[in-house]
C-alpha cells in the first residue's frame, strides 16, 4: 500500500508540472490587430463595436473567453484612459513576450465653434482642445474617430489614418522550422518532464518489487 501511495503522489506531482508547462506555452499577454477592421467591443456582441484598434497595435489580454478576448486597450497616462472590453480572437495575432510599443498614443485637435445666435455681441470664436484618439468607426459610408475628450468618450467626424505602422516582428510571422523549435520550448519541457516521470515510475516499481521466494 505504501508503494502504491508513493507512486500515485509522484504521478500527480509530475503531471501537474507537465500541465503547468503546457499552459505557459499557450498563454499570451498581448495580441496585435491583424487588419484595419479589428474591432474593440463593449460586450461579446458584434453590434456593440466601439472602434477598430489601430492596425499593427496591441491589446492586453486580460482573459481568454473562447472565441473572444476580454482585453484592455491603452493606459491611464497623459490624456489617455484605459478601456476594457472584448475583441474577437480571429482579428488579432498573439504576440510572444512584451512588445516595445503596445498602444498608439495620438492626440488630435477637436474644434468647437461658438454660435452667437444672431446676436451682435462678440463671441469667443473657435475653441480648439486636444483629444486622445483610440480608433476609427465606420457606419455605412460615414467614418468617425473614437476619442476621449474633456472627460468623456465620443465620436468626431472623419477617420484618422495618419499614424505610423509598427514593424511586424519575426515572432508574429508564421513560424519557420527554426522558429517552431523556439516557440515550442514549453512543450518540449513538458515532454521531457513526462518522460522522466515514466522512467522514475519504472525505477520505483522495480526497486521496490519483492523478489520471489526460493
PDB file of C-alpha atoms in Angstrom:
ATOM      1  CA  UNK A   1       0.000   0.000   0.000  1.00  0.00           C
ATOM      2  CA  UNK A   2       2.832   2.410   0.834  1.00  0.00           C
ATOM      3  CA  UNK A   3       4.463   1.717  -2.504  1.00  0.00           C
ATOM      4  CA  UNK A   4       1.196   2.408  -4.353  1.00  0.00           C
ATOM      5  CA  UNK A   5       0.678   5.662  -2.436  1.00  0.00           C
ATOM      6  CA  UNK A   6       4.206   6.852  -3.274  1.00  0.00           C
ATOM      7  CA  UNK A   7       3.689   6.063  -6.960  1.00  0.00           C
ATOM      8  CA  UNK A   8       0.382   7.935  -7.072  1.00  0.00           C
ATOM      9  CA  UNK A   9       1.900  11.008  -5.397  1.00  0.00           C
ATOM     10  CA  UNK A  10       4.794  11.013  -7.846  1.00  0.00           C
ATOM     11  CA  UNK A  11       2.403  10.749 -10.802  1.00  0.00           C
ATOM     12  CA  UNK A  12       0.260  13.644  -9.563  1.00  0.00           C
ATOM     13  CA  UNK A  13       3.265  15.916  -8.976  1.00  0.00           C
ATOM     14  CA  UNK A  14       4.813  15.260 -12.368  1.00  0.00           C
ATOM     15  CA  UNK A  15       1.533  15.549 -14.270  1.00  0.00           C
ATOM     16  CA  UNK A  16       0.946  18.878 -12.539  1.00  0.00           C
ATOM     17  CA  UNK A  17       4.374  20.082 -13.705  1.00  0.00           C
ATOM     18  CA  UNK A  18       3.646  18.922 -17.259  1.00  0.00           C
ATOM     19  CA  UNK A  19       0.289  20.666 -17.306  1.00  0.00           C
ATOM     20  CA  UNK A  20       1.783  23.898 -15.993  1.00  0.00           C
ATOM     21  CA  UNK A  21       4.443  23.946 -18.722  1.00  0.00           C
ATOM     22  CA  UNK A  22       1.887  23.226 -21.441  1.00  0.00           C
ATOM     23  CA  UNK A  23      -0.379  26.024 -20.196  1.00  0.00           C
ATOM     24  CA  UNK A  24       2.516  28.510 -20.125  1.00  0.00           C
ATOM     25  CA  UNK A  25       3.439  27.565 -23.690  1.00  0.00           C
ATOM     26  CA  UNK A  26      -0.012  28.529 -24.968  1.00  0.00           C
ATOM     27  CA  UNK A  27      -0.611  31.684 -22.897  1.00  0.00           C
ATOM     28  CA  UNK A  28      -0.063  35.176 -24.266  1.00  0.00           C
ATOM     29  CA  UNK A  29      -0.438  38.558 -22.659  1.00  0.00           C
ATOM     30  CA  UNK A  30      -0.660  40.713 -25.783  1.00  0.00           C
ATOM     31  CA  UNK A  31      -2.264  40.364 -29.202  1.00  0.00           C
ATOM     32  CA  UNK A  32      -1.800  42.587 -32.253  1.00  0.00           C
ATOM     33  CA  UNK A  33      -4.509  43.829 -34.630  1.00  0.00           C
ATOM     34  CA  UNK A  34      -4.012  41.965 -37.915  1.00  0.00           C
ATOM     35  CA  UNK A  35      -6.238  44.227 -40.035  1.00  0.00           C
ATOM     36  CA  UNK A  36      -7.824  47.670 -40.052  1.00  0.00           C
ATOM     37  CA  UNK A  37     -11.159  46.150 -39.000  1.00  0.00           C
ATOM     38  CA  UNK A  38     -10.066  44.533 -35.723  1.00  0.00           C
ATOM     39  CA  UNK A  39     -12.822  45.981 -33.573  1.00  0.00           C
ATOM     40  CA  UNK A  40     -12.990  46.595 -29.841  1.00  0.00           C
ATOM     41  CA  UNK A  41     -16.449  45.831 -28.386  1.00  0.00           C
ATOM     42  CA  UNK A  42     -18.155  46.810 -25.147  1.00  0.00           C
ATOM     43  CA  UNK A  43     -19.822  43.368 -24.973  1.00  0.00           C
ATOM     44  CA  UNK A  44     -19.431  39.965 -26.618  1.00  0.00           C
ATOM     45  CA  UNK A  45     -21.842  41.149 -29.268  1.00  0.00           C
ATOM     46  CA  UNK A  46     -20.972  42.296 -32.793  1.00  0.00           C
ATOM     47  CA  UNK A  47     -23.473  45.137 -32.505  1.00  0.00           C
ATOM     48  CA  UNK A  48     -21.546  46.699 -29.588  1.00  0.00           C
ATOM     49  CA  UNK A  49     -18.432  47.760 -31.539  1.00  0.00           C
ATOM     50  CA  UNK A  50     -16.716  50.903 -30.275  1.00  0.00           C
ATOM     51  CA  UNK A  51     -13.703  51.367 -32.532  1.00  0.00           C
ATOM     52  CA  UNK A  52     -11.192  49.485 -34.646  1.00  0.00           C
ATOM     53  CA  UNK A  53      -7.918  49.017 -32.792  1.00  0.00           C
ATOM     54  CA  UNK A  54      -5.223  50.804 -34.855  1.00  0.00           C
ATOM     55  CA  UNK A  55      -3.623  48.369 -37.302  1.00  0.00           C
ATOM     56  CA  UNK A  56      -0.401  46.697 -36.004  1.00  0.00           C
ATOM     57  CA  UNK A  57      -1.022  47.934 -32.434  1.00  0.00           C
ATOM     58  CA  UNK A  58      -1.914  45.744 -29.477  1.00  0.00           C
ATOM     59  CA  UNK A  59      -4.468  44.907 -26.872  1.00  0.00           C
ATOM     60  CA  UNK A  60      -3.565  43.464 -23.482  1.00  0.00           C
ATOM     61  CA  UNK A  61      -5.320  40.139 -22.972  1.00  0.00           C
ATOM     62  CA  UNK A  62      -6.924  40.060 -19.533  1.00  0.00           C
ATOM     63  CA  UNK A  63      -8.509  36.643 -20.023  1.00  0.00           C
ATOM     64  CA  UNK A  64      -9.327  34.173 -22.765  1.00  0.00           C
ATOM     65  CA  UNK A  65     -13.044  33.515 -23.287  1.00  0.00           C
ATOM     66  CA  UNK A  66     -13.186  31.007 -26.112  1.00  0.00           C
ATOM     67  CA  UNK A  67     -13.585  32.886 -29.407  1.00  0.00           C
ATOM     68  CA  UNK A  68     -13.160  36.199 -27.591  1.00  0.00           C
ATOM     69  CA  UNK A  69     -10.557  38.036 -25.554  1.00  0.00           C
ATOM     70  CA  UNK A  70     -11.551  40.192 -22.616  1.00  0.00           C
ATOM     71  CA  UNK A  71      -8.949  42.892 -23.065  1.00  0.00           C
ATOM     72  CA  UNK A  72      -7.615  46.307 -22.204  1.00  0.00           C
ATOM     73  CA  UNK A  73      -6.588  48.998 -24.643  1.00  0.00           C
ATOM     74  CA  UNK A  74      -4.412  51.977 -23.614  1.00  0.00           C
ATOM     75  CA  UNK A  75      -3.359  53.020 -20.121  1.00  0.00           C
ATOM     76  CA  UNK A  76      -4.175  55.824 -17.719  1.00  0.00           C
ATOM     77  CA  UNK A  77      -1.414  58.082 -18.962  1.00  0.00           C
ATOM     78  CA  UNK A  78      -1.500  61.711 -20.023  1.00  0.00           C
ATOM     79  CA  UNK A  79      -4.671  62.445 -21.965  1.00  0.00           C
ATOM     80  CA  UNK A  80      -5.474  58.719 -22.298  1.00  0.00           C
ATOM     81  CA  UNK A  81      -7.648  56.451 -20.186  1.00  0.00           C
ATOM     82  CA  UNK A  82      -7.624  52.658 -20.233  1.00  0.00           C
ATOM     83  CA  UNK A  83     -10.696  50.994 -21.726  1.00  0.00           C
ATOM     84  CA  UNK A  84     -11.852  47.423 -21.132  1.00  0.00           C
ATOM     85  CA  UNK A  85     -13.946  45.342 -23.460  1.00  0.00           C
ATOM     86  CA  UNK A  86     -13.967  42.408 -25.849  1.00  0.00           C
ATOM     87  CA  UNK A  87     -12.152  41.530 -29.072  1.00  0.00           C
ATOM     88  CA  UNK A  88     -12.577  38.601 -31.432  1.00  0.00           C
ATOM     89  CA  UNK A  89      -9.551  36.328 -31.431  1.00  0.00           C
ATOM     90  CA  UNK A  90      -9.621  35.959 -35.209  1.00  0.00           C
ATOM     91  CA  UNK A  91      -8.895  39.694 -35.585  1.00  0.00           C
ATOM     92  CA  UNK A  92      -5.684  39.537 -33.554  1.00  0.00           C
ATOM     93  CA  UNK A  93      -2.369  37.668 -33.636  1.00  0.00           C
ATOM     94  CA  UNK A  94      -0.856  36.554 -30.348  1.00  0.00           C
ATOM     95  CA  UNK A  95       2.468  38.226 -29.548  1.00  0.00           C
ATOM     96  CA  UNK A  96       5.279  36.494 -27.700  1.00  0.00           C
ATOM     97  CA  UNK A  97       6.754  38.454 -24.824  1.00  0.00           C
ATOM     98  CA  UNK A  98       6.076  42.136 -24.214  1.00  0.00           C
ATOM     99  CA  UNK A  99       6.047  44.424 -27.272  1.00  0.00           C
ATOM    100  CA  UNK A 100       8.249  47.502 -27.132  1.00  0.00           C
ATOM    101  CA  UNK A 101       5.279  49.568 -28.339  1.00  0.00           C
ATOM    102  CA  UNK A 102       1.811  48.352 -27.366  1.00  0.00           C
ATOM    103  CA  UNK A 103      -0.694  51.125 -27.978  1.00  0.00           C
ATOM    104  CA  UNK A 104      -0.990  54.048 -30.354  1.00  0.00           C
ATOM    105  CA  UNK A 105      -0.855  57.359 -28.499  1.00  0.00           C
ATOM    106  CA  UNK A 106      -2.021  60.117 -30.811  1.00  0.00           C
ATOM    107  CA  UNK A 107      -3.530  63.460 -29.883  1.00  0.00           C
ATOM    108  CA  UNK A 108      -5.906  65.077 -32.361  1.00  0.00           C
ATOM    109  CA  UNK A 109      -7.464  68.533 -32.294  1.00  0.00           C
ATOM    110  CA  UNK A 110     -11.185  68.983 -31.773  1.00  0.00           C
ATOM    111  CA  UNK A 111     -12.563  72.367 -32.745  1.00  0.00           C
ATOM    112  CA  UNK A 112     -15.666  73.843 -31.116  1.00  0.00           C
ATOM    113  CA  UNK A 113     -17.364  76.802 -32.755  1.00  0.00           C
ATOM    114  CA  UNK A 114     -19.456  79.198 -30.711  1.00  0.00           C
ATOM    115  CA  UNK A 115     -22.715  80.238 -32.307  1.00  0.00           C
ATOM    116  CA  UNK A 116     -23.700  83.768 -31.423  1.00  0.00           C
ATOM    117  CA  UNK A 117     -27.352  83.024 -32.167  1.00  0.00           C
ATOM    118  CA  UNK A 118     -27.751  86.134 -34.296  1.00  0.00           C
ATOM    119  CA  UNK A 119     -26.561  88.399 -31.520  1.00  0.00           C
ATOM    120  CA  UNK A 120     -24.484  91.441 -32.412  1.00  0.00           C
ATOM    121  CA  UNK A 121     -22.320  90.844 -29.328  1.00  0.00           C
ATOM    122  CA  UNK A 122     -18.832  89.404 -29.898  1.00  0.00           C
ATOM    123  CA  UNK A 123     -18.381  85.653 -29.322  1.00  0.00           C
ATOM    124  CA  UNK A 124     -15.194  83.739 -28.434  1.00  0.00           C
ATOM    125  CA  UNK A 125     -14.970  82.121 -31.862  1.00  0.00           C
ATOM    126  CA  UNK A 126     -13.353  78.720 -32.353  1.00  0.00           C
ATOM    127  CA  UNK A 127     -12.070  76.793 -29.362  1.00  0.00           C
ATOM    128  CA  UNK A 128      -9.521  74.022 -30.009  1.00  0.00           C
ATOM    129  CA  UNK A 129      -8.944  71.233 -27.470  1.00  0.00           C
ATOM    130  CA  UNK A 130      -6.872  68.081 -27.600  1.00  0.00           C
ATOM    131  CA  UNK A 131      -8.487  64.663 -27.687  1.00  0.00           C
ATOM    132  CA  UNK A 132      -6.994  61.185 -27.314  1.00  0.00           C
ATOM    133  CA  UNK A 133      -7.538  59.097 -30.437  1.00  0.00           C
ATOM    134  CA  UNK A 134      -8.477  55.420 -29.951  1.00  0.00           C
ATOM    135  CA  UNK A 135      -9.513  54.173 -33.382  1.00  0.00           C
ATOM    136  CA  UNK A 136     -11.840  54.518 -36.329  1.00  0.00           C
ATOM    137  CA  UNK A 137     -15.505  53.592 -36.530  1.00  0.00           C
ATOM    138  CA  UNK A 138     -17.423  53.136 -39.773  1.00  0.00           C
ATOM    139  CA  UNK A 139     -21.185  53.430 -40.150  1.00  0.00           C
ATOM    140  CA  UNK A 140     -22.051  52.749 -43.760  1.00  0.00           C
ATOM    141  CA  UNK A 141     -20.261  55.321 -45.889  1.00  0.00           C
ATOM    142  CA  UNK A 142     -19.541  57.553 -42.909  1.00  0.00           C
ATOM    143  CA  UNK A 143     -16.275  57.437 -40.967  1.00  0.00           C
ATOM    144  CA  UNK A 144     -15.639  58.625 -37.424  1.00  0.00           C
ATOM    145  CA  UNK A 145     -12.838  58.714 -34.870  1.00  0.00           C
ATOM    146  CA  UNK A 146     -13.466  57.455 -31.344  1.00  0.00           C
ATOM    147  CA  UNK A 147     -11.871  59.812 -28.816  1.00  0.00           C
ATOM    148  CA  UNK A 148     -11.587  60.669 -25.150  1.00  0.00           C
ATOM    149  CA  UNK A 149     -12.134  64.403 -24.825  1.00  0.00           C
ATOM    150  CA  UNK A 150     -12.912  66.650 -21.893  1.00  0.00           C
ATOM    151  CA  UNK A 151     -13.714  63.741 -19.576  1.00  0.00           C
ATOM    152  CA  UNK A 152     -15.890  61.607 -21.835  1.00  0.00           C
ATOM    153  CA  UNK A 153     -15.755  59.241 -24.806  1.00  0.00           C
ATOM    154  CA  UNK A 154     -17.387  60.107 -28.083  1.00  0.00           C
ATOM    155  CA  UNK A 155     -17.058  60.311 -31.849  1.00  0.00           C
ATOM    156  CA  UNK A 156     -15.923  63.067 -34.164  1.00  0.00           C
ATOM    157  CA  UNK A 157     -16.388  63.091 -37.911  1.00  0.00           C
ATOM    158  CA  UNK A 158     -13.653  61.693 -40.104  1.00  0.00           C
ATOM    159  CA  UNK A 159     -11.313  58.722 -39.882  1.00  0.00           C
ATOM    160  CA  UNK A 160      -7.753  59.141 -38.629  1.00  0.00           C
ATOM    161  CA  UNK A 161      -5.254  57.057 -40.600  1.00  0.00           C
ATOM    162  CA  UNK A 162      -2.089  59.144 -40.499  1.00  0.00           C
ATOM    163  CA  UNK A 163      -0.236  57.140 -37.874  1.00  0.00           C
ATOM    164  CA  UNK A 164       2.950  55.061 -38.167  1.00  0.00           C
ATOM    165  CA  UNK A 165       2.575  51.310 -38.627  1.00  0.00           C
ATOM    166  CA  UNK A 166       4.698  49.082 -36.446  1.00  0.00           C
ATOM    167  CA  UNK A 167       7.081  46.604 -37.976  1.00  0.00           C
ATOM    168  CA  UNK A 168       5.815  43.067 -37.517  1.00  0.00           C
ATOM    169  CA  UNK A 169       8.455  41.188 -35.558  1.00  0.00           C
ATOM    170  CA  UNK A 170       9.581  37.698 -36.584  1.00  0.00           C
ATOM    171  CA  UNK A 171       7.754  36.284 -33.556  1.00  0.00           C
ATOM    172  CA  UNK A 172       4.468  37.322 -35.137  1.00  0.00           C
ATOM    173  CA  UNK A 173       5.023  35.768 -38.573  1.00  0.00           C
ATOM    174  CA  UNK A 174       4.177  32.154 -39.495  1.00  0.00           C
ATOM    175  CA  UNK A 175       6.963  30.115 -37.877  1.00  0.00           C
ATOM    176  CA  UNK A 176       9.732  28.520 -39.901  1.00  0.00           C
ATOM    177  CA  UNK A 177      11.207  25.215 -38.736  1.00  0.00           C
ATOM    178  CA  UNK A 178      13.745  27.165 -36.683  1.00  0.00           C
ATOM    179  CA  UNK A 179      11.027  29.351 -35.151  1.00  0.00           C
ATOM    180  CA  UNK A 180       8.899  26.332 -34.329  1.00  0.00           C
ATOM    181  CA  UNK A 181      11.719  24.975 -32.171  1.00  0.00           C
ATOM    182  CA  UNK A 182      11.894  28.192 -30.200  1.00  0.00           C
ATOM    183  CA  UNK A 183       8.146  28.615 -29.903  1.00  0.00           C
ATOM    184  CA  UNK A 184       7.630  25.069 -28.587  1.00  0.00           C
ATOM    185  CA  UNK A 185      10.186  25.287 -25.779  1.00  0.00           C
ATOM    186  CA  UNK A 186       7.453  24.948 -23.174  1.00  0.00           C
ATOM    187  CA  UNK A 187       6.026  21.912 -24.917  1.00  0.00           C
ATOM    188  CA  UNK A 188       9.466  20.306 -25.166  1.00  0.00           C
ATOM    189  CA  UNK A 189       9.973  20.864 -21.436  1.00  0.00           C
ATOM    190  CA  UNK A 190       6.641  19.201 -20.725  1.00  0.00           C
ATOM    191  CA  UNK A 191       7.587  16.160 -22.834  1.00  0.00           C
ATOM    192  CA  UNK A 192      10.961  15.840 -21.075  1.00  0.00           C
ATOM    193  CA  UNK A 193       9.366  16.057 -17.636  1.00  0.00           C
ATOM    194  CA  UNK A 194       6.721  13.474 -18.519  1.00  0.00           C
ATOM    195  CA  UNK A 195       9.414  11.143 -19.916  1.00  0.00           C
ATOM    196  CA  UNK A 196      11.411  11.472 -16.706  1.00  0.00           C
ATOM    197  CA  UNK A 197       8.225  10.672 -14.802  1.00  0.00           C
ATOM    198  CA  UNK A 198       7.833   7.427 -16.724  1.00  0.00           C
ATOM    199  CA  UNK A 199      11.451   6.434 -16.029  1.00  0.00           C
ATOM    200  CA  UNK A 200      11.079   7.282 -12.338  1.00  0.00           C
ATOM    201  CA  UNK A 201       7.945   5.174 -12.093  1.00  0.00           C
ATOM    202  CA  UNK A 202       9.684   2.168 -13.657  1.00  0.00           C
ATOM    203  CA  UNK A 203      12.671   2.539 -11.353  1.00  0.00           C
ATOM    204  CA  UNK A 204      10.416   2.839  -8.318  1.00  0.00           C
ATOM    205  CA  UNK A 205       8.447  -0.226  -9.357  1.00  0.00           C
ATOM    206  CA  UNK A 206      11.448  -2.478  -9.910  1.00  0.00           C
ATOM    207  CA  UNK A 207      13.451  -1.316  -6.897  1.00  0.00           C
ATOM    208  CA  UNK A 208      10.546  -1.912  -4.526  1.00  0.00           C
ATOM    209  CA  UNK A 209       9.329  -5.107  -6.132  1.00  0.00           C
ATOM    210  CA  UNK A 210       9.616  -8.122  -3.859  1.00  0.00           C
ATOM    211  CA  UNK A 211      11.938 -10.847  -5.039  1.00  0.00           C
ATOM    212  CA  UNK A 212      10.279 -14.259  -5.455  1.00  0.00           C
ATOM    213  CA  UNK A 213      10.996 -16.645  -2.625  1.00  0.00           C
ATOM    214  CA  UNK A 214      13.358 -19.510  -3.440  1.00  0.00           C
TER     215      UNK A 214
END
